[in-house]
Short mmCIF file of C-alpha atoms and ligand atoms in Angstrom, two decimals:
data_model
loop_
_atom_site.label_atom_id
_atom_site.label_comp_id
_atom_site.label_asym_id
_atom_site.label_seq_id
_atom_site.Cartn_x
_atom_site.Cartn_y
_atom_site.Cartn_z
CA MET Q 1 6.73 4.68 44.05
CA GLY Q 2 9.26 2.18 42.62
CA LEU Q 3 12.38 3.22 40.74
CA GLU Q 4 11.42 1.45 37.54
CA ARG Q 5 8.85 3.41 35.51
CA HIS Q 6 5.75 1.43 34.49
CA GLU Q 7 3.85 2.21 31.32
CA ALA Q 8 0.67 0.53 30.08
CA VAL Q 9 -1.00 0.40 26.69
CA VAL Q 10 -4.59 -0.85 26.45
CA GLY Q 11 -5.19 -2.56 23.09
CA ALA Q 12 -2.82 -4.47 20.82
CA GLY Q 13 -4.06 -3.31 17.44
CA ILE Q 14 -1.68 -1.41 15.18
CA GLY Q 15 -2.22 1.73 17.30
CA GLY Q 16 -1.36 0.05 20.61
CA THR Q 17 1.56 -2.02 19.38
CA ALA Q 18 3.06 0.95 17.52
CA THR Q 19 2.66 2.99 20.72
CA ALA Q 20 4.57 0.33 22.70
CA HIS Q 21 7.33 0.43 20.07
CA PHE Q 22 7.61 4.22 20.11
CA LEU Q 23 7.42 4.40 23.93
CA ARG Q 24 10.39 2.02 24.05
CA GLN Q 25 12.22 4.16 21.48
CA HIS Q 26 11.76 7.35 23.48
CA PHE Q 27 11.84 6.16 27.10
CA GLY Q 28 14.66 3.66 26.62
CA PRO Q 29 15.32 0.12 27.85
CA GLU Q 30 14.67 0.71 31.56
CA VAL Q 31 10.91 1.22 31.55
CA ARG Q 32 8.49 -1.69 31.84
CA ILE Q 33 5.84 -1.65 29.12
CA ASP Q 34 2.71 -3.80 29.57
CA VAL Q 35 0.26 -4.13 26.68
CA PHE Q 36 -3.25 -5.40 27.50
CA GLU Q 37 -5.35 -7.15 24.87
CA ARG Q 38 -8.80 -8.64 25.43
CA GLY Q 39 -9.09 -10.27 22.00
CA SER Q 40 -6.48 -10.99 19.33
CA VAL Q 41 -3.24 -9.13 18.73
CA GLY Q 42 -3.94 -7.09 15.59
CA GLY Q 43 -7.44 -5.91 16.53
CA ARG Q 44 -8.97 -4.70 13.29
CA LEU Q 45 -6.09 -6.27 11.36
CA ALA Q 46 -7.25 -9.85 11.08
CA THR Q 47 -7.40 -12.78 8.67
CA VAL Q 48 -9.80 -15.65 8.03
CA THR Q 49 -8.85 -19.02 6.60
CA VAL Q 50 -10.53 -20.38 3.48
CA ASN Q 51 -9.44 -23.60 1.86
CA HIS Q 52 -6.11 -23.61 3.79
CA GLN Q 53 -5.26 -20.04 2.83
CA ASP Q 54 -5.57 -16.82 4.83
CA TYR Q 55 -7.31 -13.66 3.61
CA GLU Q 56 -7.45 -10.20 5.15
CA SER Q 57 -10.89 -9.58 6.67
CA GLY Q 58 -10.06 -6.18 8.22
CA GLY Q 59 -7.48 -3.55 7.26
CA SER Q 60 -5.98 -4.74 4.02
CA ILE Q 61 -4.29 -2.07 1.91
CA ILE Q 62 -1.42 0.31 2.67
CA HIS Q 63 -0.41 3.37 0.64
CA SER Q 64 3.11 3.53 -0.75
CA LEU Q 65 3.63 6.83 1.10
CA ASN Q 66 2.53 5.47 4.50
CA LEU Q 67 6.06 5.76 5.87
CA HIS Q 68 5.52 4.44 9.41
CA MET Q 69 3.97 1.22 8.10
CA GLN Q 70 6.81 0.96 5.61
CA ASP Q 71 9.37 1.48 8.33
CA PHE Q 72 7.77 -1.18 10.58
CA VAL Q 73 7.84 -3.73 7.79
CA GLN Q 74 11.50 -3.01 7.09
CA GLN Q 75 12.57 -3.08 10.75
CA LEU Q 76 10.69 -6.33 11.32
CA GLY Q 77 12.16 -7.98 8.24
CA LEU Q 78 8.68 -8.59 6.82
CA LYS Q 79 7.97 -8.65 3.11
CA TYR Q 80 5.80 -6.47 0.92
CA ARG Q 81 2.92 -8.08 -0.92
CA LYS Q 82 1.92 -6.11 -3.97
CA SER Q 83 -1.67 -6.45 -5.12
CA VAL Q 84 -2.30 -8.47 -8.25
CA ALA Q 85 -3.70 -6.24 -10.98
CA GLY Q 86 -7.34 -6.56 -11.91
CA LYS Q 87 -10.04 -4.46 -13.49
CA THR Q 88 -12.70 -2.48 -11.62
CA ALA Q 89 -16.25 -1.58 -12.64
CA VAL Q 90 -19.04 0.44 -11.04
CA PHE Q 91 -22.49 -1.18 -10.74
CA ASN Q 92 -25.68 0.84 -10.11
CA GLY Q 93 -27.95 -2.08 -9.25
CA ASP Q 94 -29.02 -2.59 -12.88
CA GLU Q 95 -25.89 -2.31 -14.95
CA PHE Q 96 -22.24 -1.29 -15.02
CA ILE Q 97 -22.00 2.45 -15.55
CA LEU Q 98 -18.20 2.58 -15.66
CA GLU Q 99 -15.83 -0.13 -16.77
CA GLU Q 100 -12.05 -0.24 -16.66
CA THR Q 101 -10.39 -1.62 -19.77
CA ASP Q 102 -6.93 -2.99 -20.54
CA TRP Q 103 -6.05 0.32 -22.14
CA TYR Q 104 -4.94 3.15 -19.86
CA LEU Q 105 -5.32 5.80 -22.56
CA LEU Q 106 -8.78 4.59 -23.48
CA ASP Q 107 -9.78 4.76 -19.80
CA LEU Q 108 -8.47 8.32 -19.58
CA PHE Q 109 -10.36 9.30 -22.73
CA ARG Q 110 -13.58 7.78 -21.39
CA LEU Q 111 -13.20 9.61 -18.07
CA TRP Q 112 -12.64 12.88 -19.89
CA TRP Q 113 -15.60 12.25 -22.20
CA ARG Q 114 -18.00 11.48 -19.33
CA TYR Q 115 -16.75 13.83 -16.61
CA GLY Q 116 -14.66 16.55 -18.27
CA ILE Q 117 -11.56 17.45 -16.26
CA SER Q 118 -13.11 16.47 -12.89
CA PHE Q 119 -10.71 13.54 -12.47
CA ILE Q 120 -7.63 15.75 -13.04
CA ARG Q 121 -8.91 18.28 -10.51
CA LEU Q 122 -9.50 15.46 -8.05
CA GLN Q 123 -6.09 13.92 -8.57
CA MET Q 124 -4.38 17.27 -7.98
CA TRP Q 125 -6.46 17.83 -4.83
CA VAL Q 126 -5.50 14.43 -3.36
CA GLU Q 127 -1.82 14.92 -4.29
CA GLU Q 128 -1.73 18.31 -2.57
CA ILE Q 129 -3.29 16.89 0.61
CA MET Q 130 -0.90 13.92 0.61
CA GLU Q 131 2.06 16.27 0.20
CA LYS Q 132 0.97 18.34 3.20
CA PHE Q 133 0.14 15.23 5.24
CA MET Q 134 3.67 13.96 4.71
CA ARG Q 135 5.09 16.90 6.68
CA ILE Q 136 4.20 14.90 9.79
CA TYR Q 137 7.14 12.54 9.21
CA LYS Q 138 9.59 15.41 9.31
CA TYR Q 139 8.01 16.99 12.38
CA GLN Q 140 8.00 13.68 14.20
CA ALA Q 141 11.59 12.92 13.17
CA HIS Q 142 12.54 16.26 14.77
CA GLY Q 143 10.70 15.19 17.95
CA TYR Q 144 7.71 17.55 17.80
CA ALA Q 145 4.43 16.47 19.39
CA PHE Q 146 0.87 17.75 19.47
CA SER Q 147 -1.59 17.80 22.35
CA SER Q 148 -4.68 17.41 20.15
CA VAL Q 149 -5.62 16.08 16.73
CA GLU Q 150 -6.59 19.62 15.75
CA GLU Q 151 -3.09 20.95 16.64
CA LEU Q 152 -1.51 18.15 14.63
CA LEU Q 153 -3.67 18.75 11.57
CA HIS Q 154 -3.23 22.50 11.81
CA SER Q 155 0.55 22.13 11.77
CA LEU Q 156 0.27 20.15 8.53
CA GLY Q 157 -2.31 22.05 6.55
CA GLY Q 158 -3.37 25.10 8.58
CA SER Q 159 -7.03 25.98 8.99
CA GLY Q 160 -7.66 24.32 5.60
CA PHE Q 161 -7.07 20.88 7.17
CA ILE Q 162 -9.21 21.70 10.21
CA ASN Q 163 -12.06 22.81 7.94
CA MET Q 164 -11.73 19.58 6.02
CA THR Q 165 -12.70 17.66 9.19
CA ARG Q 166 -15.86 19.78 9.45
CA ARG Q 167 -17.08 20.19 5.85
CA SER Q 168 -18.55 17.43 3.76
CA LEU Q 169 -16.59 15.83 0.96
CA SER Q 170 -19.29 16.59 -1.62
CA GLU Q 171 -19.37 20.29 -0.69
CA SER Q 172 -15.58 20.55 -0.93
CA LEU Q 173 -15.41 18.74 -4.27
CA LEU Q 174 -18.24 20.74 -5.83
CA GLU Q 175 -16.40 23.90 -4.79
CA LEU Q 176 -13.27 22.53 -6.43
CA GLY Q 177 -15.19 22.22 -9.69
CA VAL Q 178 -15.68 18.44 -9.65
CA SER Q 179 -18.95 17.54 -11.37
CA GLN Q 180 -21.93 16.08 -9.49
CA ARG Q 181 -21.95 13.18 -11.95
CA PHE Q 182 -18.33 12.32 -11.14
CA ILE Q 183 -19.11 12.55 -7.41
CA ASP Q 184 -22.09 10.18 -7.76
CA GLU Q 185 -20.49 7.70 -10.13
CA VAL Q 186 -16.86 7.59 -8.98
CA ILE Q 187 -16.39 9.24 -5.57
CA ALA Q 188 -19.47 7.74 -3.87
CA PRO Q 189 -18.51 4.15 -4.86
CA ILE Q 190 -15.00 4.71 -3.41
CA MET Q 191 -16.46 5.98 -0.12
CA ARG Q 192 -18.77 2.96 -0.02
CA VAL Q 193 -16.01 0.40 -0.50
CA ASN Q 194 -13.61 2.08 1.91
CA TYR Q 195 -15.77 3.46 4.69
CA GLY Q 196 -19.24 2.04 3.95
CA GLN Q 197 -20.54 5.60 4.08
CA ASN Q 198 -21.62 8.28 1.64
CA ILE Q 199 -20.29 11.53 0.23
CA SER Q 200 -21.47 13.52 3.22
CA ILE Q 201 -18.46 12.25 5.23
CA PRO Q 202 -15.91 14.97 6.04
CA ALA Q 203 -13.53 16.01 3.29
CA PHE Q 204 -10.40 14.96 5.19
CA VAL Q 205 -11.41 11.33 5.60
CA GLY Q 206 -12.73 11.52 2.03
CA ALA Q 207 -9.23 12.42 0.86
CA VAL Q 208 -7.72 9.54 2.89
CA SER Q 209 -10.23 7.22 1.24
CA LEU Q 210 -9.32 8.53 -2.23
CA ALA Q 211 -5.63 8.00 -1.45
CA GLY Q 212 -6.64 4.42 -0.65
CA ALA Q 213 -8.05 4.11 -4.16
CA GLN Q 214 -4.78 5.04 -5.88
CA ALA Q 215 -2.70 2.54 -7.76
CA ASN Q 216 0.36 2.33 -5.51
CA LEU Q 217 -0.94 0.09 -2.73
CA TRP Q 218 0.62 -2.84 -0.94
CA ALA Q 219 0.08 -5.19 2.00
CA VAL Q 220 2.22 -7.35 4.25
CA GLU Q 221 3.15 -10.82 3.07
CA GLY Q 222 1.63 -13.27 5.56
CA GLY Q 223 -0.94 -10.75 6.82
CA ASN Q 224 -0.89 -7.16 8.06
CA LYS Q 225 -1.39 -8.28 11.67
CA LEU Q 226 2.19 -9.64 11.63
CA VAL Q 227 3.27 -6.02 12.07
CA CYS Q 228 1.46 -5.90 15.44
CA SER Q 229 2.98 -9.09 16.87
CA GLY Q 230 6.38 -7.99 15.48
CA LEU Q 231 6.18 -4.56 17.11
CA LEU Q 232 5.33 -6.08 20.49
CA LYS Q 233 8.50 -8.18 20.30
CA LEU Q 234 10.62 -5.30 19.06
CA ALA Q 235 9.35 -3.17 21.96
CA LYS Q 236 10.13 -5.95 24.44
CA ALA Q 237 6.64 -5.33 25.81
CA ASN Q 238 4.81 -7.75 28.10
CA LEU Q 239 1.57 -8.86 26.51
CA ILE Q 240 -1.18 -9.37 29.08
CA ARG Q 241 -4.06 -11.19 27.45
CA SER Q 242 -6.83 -9.73 29.61
CA PRO Q 243 -9.46 -7.06 29.30
CA VAL Q 244 -8.80 -3.94 31.36
CA ALA Q 245 -11.88 -3.25 33.47
CA THR Q 246 -11.02 -0.06 35.36
CA ILE Q 247 -8.49 2.76 35.23
CA THR Q 248 -8.44 4.50 38.61
CA LEU Q 249 -6.49 7.60 39.55
CA ARG Q 250 -4.39 6.98 42.69
CA SER Q 251 -2.56 9.81 44.46
CA THR Q 252 0.28 9.60 46.99
CA GLY Q 253 0.98 13.16 48.06
CA ASP Q 254 1.76 15.01 44.83
CA TYR Q 255 2.49 11.83 42.94
CA GLN Q 256 -0.25 10.44 40.71
CA GLN Q 257 -0.46 6.99 39.18
CA TYR Q 258 -3.12 4.96 37.42
CA GLU Q 259 -4.31 1.63 38.73
CA LEU Q 260 -5.47 -0.79 36.07
CA THR Q 261 -7.63 -3.74 37.10
CA TYR Q 262 -7.96 -6.78 34.92
CA ASN Q 263 -8.90 -10.42 35.16
CA SER Q 264 -6.01 -12.83 34.99
CA GLN Q 265 -6.77 -16.56 35.13
CA ASN Q 266 -10.16 -15.85 36.67
CA GLU Q 267 -8.59 -13.73 39.37
CA LYS Q 268 -8.88 -9.99 39.65
CA SER Q 269 -5.44 -8.39 39.41
CA SER Q 270 -4.30 -4.82 39.49
CA GLU Q 271 -1.15 -2.87 38.76
CA LEU Q 272 -0.02 0.75 39.12
CA TYR Q 273 1.30 2.68 36.12
CA ASP Q 274 2.94 6.06 35.67
CA ILE Q 275 1.83 6.51 32.06
CA VAL Q 276 -1.21 4.89 30.38
CA VAL Q 277 -2.23 4.98 26.72
CA VAL Q 278 -5.73 3.82 25.80
CA ALA Q 279 -5.42 2.49 22.24
CA THR Q 280 -8.97 1.37 21.59
CA PRO Q 281 -12.11 3.33 20.75
CA LEU Q 282 -14.00 4.48 23.84
CA GLN Q 283 -17.26 5.38 22.11
CA GLN Q 284 -20.30 3.81 23.70
CA ASN Q 285 -21.33 1.34 20.99
CA ILE Q 286 -17.83 -0.20 20.93
CA ASN Q 287 -18.20 -1.25 24.56
CA SER Q 288 -14.53 -1.29 25.56
CA GLY Q 289 -15.62 -2.32 29.07
CA ILE Q 290 -13.25 0.25 30.62
CA SER Q 291 -14.55 2.45 33.39
CA PHE Q 292 -12.61 5.46 34.65
CA GLN Q 293 -12.70 6.05 38.39
CA GLY Q 294 -11.37 8.54 40.89
CA PHE Q 295 -11.04 11.41 38.41
CA GLU Q 296 -12.25 14.75 39.69
CA PRO Q 297 -13.97 16.13 37.67
CA GLN Q 298 -15.08 12.88 36.00
CA LEU Q 299 -13.67 12.22 32.54
CA SER Q 300 -16.28 13.20 29.97
CA GLU Q 301 -17.80 10.56 27.74
CA ILE Q 302 -16.35 10.35 24.25
CA ALA Q 303 -19.13 11.21 21.79
CA GLY Q 304 -20.06 9.44 18.56
CA SER Q 305 -20.53 5.87 17.39
CA TYR Q 306 -18.77 3.33 15.17
CA HIS Q 307 -20.11 2.22 11.81
CA GLN Q 308 -21.11 -1.36 11.12
CA THR Q 309 -19.48 -2.95 8.08
CA VAL Q 310 -19.75 -6.64 7.39
CA ALA Q 311 -16.90 -8.36 5.54
CA SER Q 312 -18.03 -11.68 4.04
CA ILE Q 313 -15.31 -13.86 2.56
CA ILE Q 314 -17.03 -16.21 0.16
CA HIS Q 315 -15.56 -19.17 -1.66
CA GLY Q 316 -17.72 -19.84 -4.69
CA TYR Q 317 -18.84 -19.01 -8.22
CA LEU Q 318 -19.77 -15.37 -8.87
CA ASN Q 319 -23.17 -14.99 -10.50
CA CYS Q 320 -22.00 -13.00 -13.51
CA SER Q 321 -25.54 -13.06 -15.00
CA TYR Q 322 -26.68 -10.75 -12.19
CA PHE Q 323 -24.22 -8.20 -13.58
CA GLY Q 324 -25.40 -8.69 -17.15
CA PHE Q 325 -22.76 -11.24 -18.24
CA PRO Q 326 -24.50 -14.60 -18.89
CA ASP Q 327 -21.16 -16.11 -19.98
CA PRO Q 328 -18.72 -15.94 -17.02
CA LYS Q 329 -15.77 -16.38 -19.39
CA LEU Q 330 -16.53 -12.89 -20.72
CA PHE Q 331 -16.69 -11.27 -17.28
CA PRO Q 332 -13.53 -9.15 -17.10
CA PHE Q 333 -13.72 -7.53 -13.65
CA SER Q 334 -12.09 -8.48 -10.39
CA SER Q 335 -13.54 -5.61 -8.38
CA ILE Q 336 -17.11 -4.33 -8.36
CA LEU Q 337 -17.92 -1.03 -6.69
CA THR Q 338 -21.48 0.24 -6.30
CA THR Q 339 -23.27 3.57 -6.47
CA ASP Q 340 -25.37 4.90 -3.58
CA THR Q 341 -28.56 3.34 -4.99
CA PRO Q 342 -31.40 2.87 -2.48
CA GLY Q 343 -32.01 -0.82 -1.78
CA LEU Q 344 -28.63 -2.01 -3.08
CA PHE Q 345 -27.64 -4.55 -0.42
CA PHE Q 346 -23.86 -4.61 -0.87
CA ASN Q 347 -21.15 -1.95 -1.03
CA SER Q 348 -18.57 -3.87 -3.03
CA ALA Q 349 -17.54 -7.33 -4.17
CA ALA Q 350 -14.00 -8.22 -5.16
CA SER Q 351 -11.95 -11.26 -5.94
CA VAL Q 352 -9.23 -11.35 -3.28
CA CYS Q 353 -5.70 -12.71 -3.05
CA PRO Q 354 -4.45 -14.75 -0.09
CA VAL Q 355 -1.95 -13.12 2.24
CA ASN Q 356 0.76 -15.45 0.93
CA ILE Q 357 1.07 -15.09 -2.81
CA THR Q 358 3.44 -17.61 -4.26
CA SER Q 359 5.24 -16.84 -7.48
CA GLY Q 360 3.11 -17.61 -10.48
CA PHE Q 361 -0.05 -16.79 -8.55
CA ARG Q 362 -2.96 -15.78 -10.77
CA ARG Q 363 -6.47 -14.65 -9.95
CA LYS Q 364 -9.16 -17.25 -10.51
CA GLN Q 365 -11.30 -16.66 -13.59
CA PRO Q 366 -15.03 -16.06 -12.92
CA GLN Q 367 -15.87 -19.46 -14.41
CA GLU Q 368 -13.75 -21.05 -11.65
CA ALA Q 369 -14.53 -21.14 -7.95
CA GLY Q 370 -12.75 -18.17 -6.40
CA VAL Q 371 -12.52 -16.31 -3.11
CA TYR Q 372 -14.41 -13.01 -2.94
CA LYS Q 373 -14.75 -10.30 -0.32
CA VAL Q 374 -18.14 -8.62 -0.11
CA PHE Q 375 -18.64 -5.53 2.06
CA SER Q 376 -22.22 -4.85 3.14
CA PRO Q 377 -23.93 -2.70 5.77
CA LYS Q 378 -25.66 -5.78 7.27
CA PRO Q 379 -24.93 -9.53 7.21
CA LEU Q 380 -25.95 -10.90 3.82
CA GLU Q 381 -29.17 -12.89 3.77
CA LYS Q 382 -29.28 -16.24 2.02
CA SER Q 383 -31.29 -14.75 -0.85
CA GLU Q 384 -28.68 -12.00 -1.27
CA LEU Q 385 -25.84 -14.52 -1.30
CA LYS Q 386 -27.74 -16.45 -3.96
CA THR Q 387 -28.13 -13.28 -5.99
CA LEU Q 388 -24.38 -12.63 -5.98
CA PHE Q 389 -23.17 -16.24 -6.21
CA LYS Q 390 -24.35 -19.09 -8.43
CA SER Q 391 -23.17 -21.44 -5.69
CA TYR Q 392 -20.66 -21.34 -2.87
CA TYR Q 393 -18.66 -23.66 -0.66
CA SER Q 394 -18.23 -21.41 2.37
CA VAL Q 395 -19.04 -18.00 3.78
CA GLN Q 396 -17.05 -16.43 6.62
CA VAL Q 397 -18.61 -13.38 8.15
CA THR Q 398 -16.81 -10.73 10.20
CA ASP Q 399 -19.24 -8.19 11.55
CA TRP Q 400 -17.10 -5.13 12.28
CA LEU Q 401 -17.73 -1.93 14.10
CA ALA Q 402 -15.22 -0.87 11.56
CA TYR Q 403 -14.55 2.85 11.67
CA PRO Q 404 -16.13 6.01 13.02
CA HIS Q 405 -19.62 6.76 11.85
CA TYR Q 406 -18.53 10.10 10.47
CA GLY Q 407 -21.03 12.79 11.33
CA SER Q 408 -22.09 11.07 14.57
CA SER Q 409 -19.94 13.46 16.61
CA GLN Q 410 -19.19 17.15 16.48
CA GLY Q 411 -15.47 17.81 16.79
CA LEU Q 412 -12.53 15.47 17.32
CA PRO Q 413 -11.96 13.53 20.57
CA PRO Q 414 -9.16 14.56 22.97
CA VAL Q 415 -5.65 13.06 23.05
CA VAL Q 416 -4.87 13.99 26.67
CA LEU Q 417 -7.44 12.54 29.08
CA HIS Q 418 -5.45 13.35 32.24
CA GLU Q 419 -1.86 14.35 33.22
CA ASN Q 420 -0.25 11.09 32.01
CA LEU Q 421 -3.29 9.33 30.53
CA TYR Q 422 -3.66 9.43 26.76
CA PHE Q 423 -6.24 8.37 24.15
CA LEU Q 424 -5.03 7.24 20.73
CA ASN Q 425 -8.18 6.63 18.71
CA GLY Q 426 -9.35 10.22 18.45
CA MET Q 427 -7.15 10.35 15.34
CA GLU Q 428 -9.50 7.97 13.51
CA TRP Q 429 -12.12 10.68 13.59
CA ALA Q 430 -9.96 12.65 11.17
CA GLY Q 431 -9.45 9.50 9.07
CA SER Q 432 -9.32 5.81 9.94
CA ALA Q 433 -6.39 3.88 8.50
CA MET Q 434 -3.43 1.86 9.79
CA GLU Q 435 -1.11 4.78 9.09
CA MET Q 436 -3.34 7.23 10.95
CA SER Q 437 -3.12 5.00 14.07
CA SER Q 438 0.66 4.77 13.57
CA VAL Q 439 1.02 8.55 13.30
CA ALA Q 440 -1.13 8.88 16.45
CA ALA Q 441 1.09 6.32 18.21
CA LYS Q 442 4.30 8.21 17.45
CA ASN Q 443 2.65 11.46 18.50
CA ILE Q 444 1.49 10.06 21.84
CA ALA Q 445 4.90 8.53 22.63
CA LEU Q 446 6.57 11.89 21.92
CA LEU Q 447 3.90 13.80 23.82
CA ALA Q 448 4.12 11.50 26.85
CA TYR Q 449 7.92 11.80 26.81
CA HIS Q 450 7.99 15.59 26.57
CA ARG Q 451 5.25 16.07 29.19
CA TRP Q 452 7.03 13.66 31.55
CA ASN Q 453 10.32 15.54 31.11
CA ARG Q 454 8.67 18.98 31.07
CA GLN Q 455 10.02 19.76 27.61
CA LEU Q 456 7.02 21.86 26.76
CA GLU Q 457 8.78 23.69 23.93
CA MET Q 458 8.48 20.45 21.90
CA ILE Q 459 4.66 20.49 22.10
CA ASP Q 460 2.26 22.40 19.86
CA GLN Q 461 5.02 24.53 18.35
CA LYS Q 462 3.95 26.88 15.57
CA GLU Q 463 5.74 27.54 12.28
CA LEU Q 464 7.21 24.06 12.21
CA MET Q 465 7.86 24.12 8.47
CA HIS Q 466 10.27 26.95 9.06
CA LYS Q 467 11.74 25.42 12.26
CA VAL Q 468 12.56 22.04 10.75
CA LYS Q 469 14.21 23.75 7.78
CA THR Q 470 16.54 25.75 10.01
CA GLU Q 471 17.24 23.04 12.60
CA LEU Q 472 20.19 20.74 12.09
C1 LIG U 1 -13.16 -4.09 7.36
C2 LIG U 1 -12.07 -3.07 7.54
C3 LIG U 1 -11.28 -2.71 6.47
C4 LIG U 1 -10.27 -1.79 6.64
N1 LIG U 1 -9.42 -1.54 5.60
C5 LIG U 1 -8.34 -0.75 5.79
C6 LIG U 1 -7.36 -0.66 4.79
O1 LIG U 1 -7.45 -1.31 3.75
N2 LIG U 1 -6.27 0.13 5.02
C7 LIG U 1 -6.12 0.83 6.20
O2 LIG U 1 -5.11 1.52 6.34
N3 LIG U 1 -7.04 0.73 7.17
C8 LIG U 1 -8.13 -0.05 7.01
N4 LIG U 1 -9.05 -0.21 8.00
C9 LIG U 1 -8.90 0.61 9.21
C10 LIG U 1 -7.82 0.02 10.12
O3 LIG U 1 -7.95 -1.36 10.20
C11 LIG U 1 -7.95 0.64 11.50
O4 LIG U 1 -7.93 2.05 11.39
C12 LIG U 1 -6.81 0.22 12.42
O5 LIG U 1 -6.58 -1.15 12.34
C13 LIG U 1 -7.17 0.62 13.85
O6 LIG U 1 -6.17 0.13 14.72
P1 LIG U 1 -6.20 0.48 16.24
O7 LIG U 1 -5.08 -0.22 16.88
O8 LIG U 1 -6.25 1.95 16.41
O9 LIG U 1 -7.59 -0.11 16.79
P2 LIG U 1 -7.99 -1.63 16.92
O10 LIG U 1 -7.40 -2.44 15.84
O11 LIG U 1 -9.48 -1.65 17.07
O12 LIG U 1 -7.32 -2.09 18.29
C14 LIG U 1 -7.90 -1.93 19.55
C15 LIG U 1 -7.63 -3.18 20.37
O13 LIG U 1 -8.00 -2.94 21.73
C16 LIG U 1 -8.55 -4.13 22.25
N5 LIG U 1 -9.38 -3.76 23.42
C17 LIG U 1 -10.57 -3.12 23.44
N6 LIG U 1 -10.98 -2.95 24.71
C18 LIG U 1 -10.04 -3.51 25.51
C19 LIG U 1 -9.92 -3.65 26.92
N7 LIG U 1 -10.84 -3.22 27.76
N8 LIG U 1 -8.82 -4.28 27.41
C20 LIG U 1 -7.85 -4.76 26.57
N9 LIG U 1 -7.94 -4.66 25.21
C21 LIG U 1 -9.01 -4.02 24.70
C22 LIG U 1 -9.36 -4.69 21.09
O14 LIG U 1 -9.61 -6.07 21.27
C23 LIG U 1 -8.44 -4.39 19.91
O15 LIG U 1 -7.59 -5.46 19.62
C24 LIG U 1 -10.07 -1.15 7.88
C25 LIG U 1 -10.88 -1.50 8.97
C26 LIG U 1 -11.86 -2.46 8.81
C27 LIG U 1 -12.68 -2.88 10.00
C1 LIG U 2 -3.28 7.91 5.87
C2 LIG U 2 -3.08 8.13 4.45
C3 LIG U 2 -2.48 9.39 4.04
C4 LIG U 2 -3.40 7.25 3.49
C5 LIG U 2 -4.03 5.93 3.74
C6 LIG U 2 -4.74 5.50 2.53
C7 LIG U 2 -5.44 4.19 2.75
C8 LIG U 2 -4.64 2.98 2.65
C9 LIG U 2 -6.77 4.17 3.00
C10 LIG U 2 -7.55 2.93 3.24
C11 LIG U 2 -8.86 3.29 3.80
C12 LIG U 2 -9.74 2.15 4.17
C13 LIG U 2 -10.38 2.21 5.50
C14 LIG U 2 -10.00 1.16 3.32
C15 LIG U 2 -10.96 0.06 3.67
S1 LIG U 2 -11.41 -1.09 2.42
C16 LIG U 2 -9.92 -1.56 1.71
C17 LIG U 2 -10.03 -2.46 0.53
N1 LIG U 2 -10.75 -1.82 -0.52
C18 LIG U 2 -10.61 -3.79 0.85
O1 LIG U 2 -11.27 -4.30 -0.04
O2 LIG U 2 -10.39 -4.35 1.91
#
């Protein structure tokens, strides 16, 4: 056992890089932090280049109340990129059933006319959930940690939050008094664009998705993945660009460490660590390539699968006729959502802005060649591309195992895999978003710190609302 503590993070997405940053914050300058990455820093935060400009192909939008992401951007001296306004419409395969106009009051009136007060009920529901969710920042600022996702959610919203990870969104909304028509025509299209899934997903992730459809969204100038490379630097972590193959428990007397093996320049290398955080999904269809050895009993397999979503970035001319607008000059929408109509081959299509918006930037008009992002459950066939686009210059396809296939697992995965071995991505099973991984990262750094120092009173404390009010 050396004097210097060694800590490893597997995965350099936003979850892994934020973990490295928070580990440094809590454990101080003395520890060595190695971050392993088998692909690109950023993971599911990635860009593709079209016509000399970069566009987000993975995680793209951030909520104005996502305070960890905000804090990272400020600490790293990065800039906010606000989205450029545009109008949205909902397409059912034949026609637009809902169209946004230039007039806010007219839109409100139309919503009321078609759906009654469903949209007000929904807005209040999302606001209430957001308000409770935001308690996490206070708890984490006071140093409290949670040993499971369930404990964390319970501390924020009691059994109500736990139930929301088990009940479907549609059931919860119907109970709230939201109409079936509103669910089919508004909620389902939002779930399709954000998670490529339907209204049977759990209510909690449904609420996260609805928060992601609010107006106050932003992104990082230059690309969201800049946060990941920035955090690695800020953490003074060593980036090891190799896939981790095995994590083996090694014991010397009472002292336990984890040996990580990896390939470095075609040679097998290994290193011992005191604390390890796995910051990548471990579900079978993701194929992380990590095997766990020497654990008695063996670590159980993490159940569930990840959902395929294909992001196609297309440079071309939208076929407005397909949407019932023979004259593209009259096509007013920048974002097209779709209903859950059998046979509809795409989830959404939207004109997108590059990650660097210069002043005076304007969206391309539909009669001009523009850059569009189409989300679909499978790669688009040539005939489907020709349906959506009159003609195109290029198509860049990123075939993601994007987020949990909600409903493919009962319960939420564990955070603690072994004494000092942690798993970050269980949090995505409550809701997958950059901020959820960041919250999980802060939680694991605090948890690892308190468990290492035997400060058990800082873990899974009850009545935190009251405690943080009375603490200095
Ligand atoms: C198309 C798409 C759109 C999205 N849109 C949004 C959005 O608008 N807003 C939002 O907030 N969220 C969005 N998300 C979700 C968000 O991107 C993810 O929740 C988040 O990026 C997950 O980060 P992570 O670090 O937890 O995992 P990942 O980004 O998956 O990072 C895991 C990393 O581990 C690496 N790895 C795996 N195995 C090994 C190994 N054996 N050894 C070493 N490294 C390994 C991987 O290469 C990867 O880089 C979107 C996701 C997708 C796919
Ligand atoms: C964690 C909380 C409280 C809020 C996060 C809200 C948020 C930003 C959700 C985004 C969810 C998501 C996975 C969106 C994917 S698609 C995004 C966008 N429409 C696109 O076109 O890329």
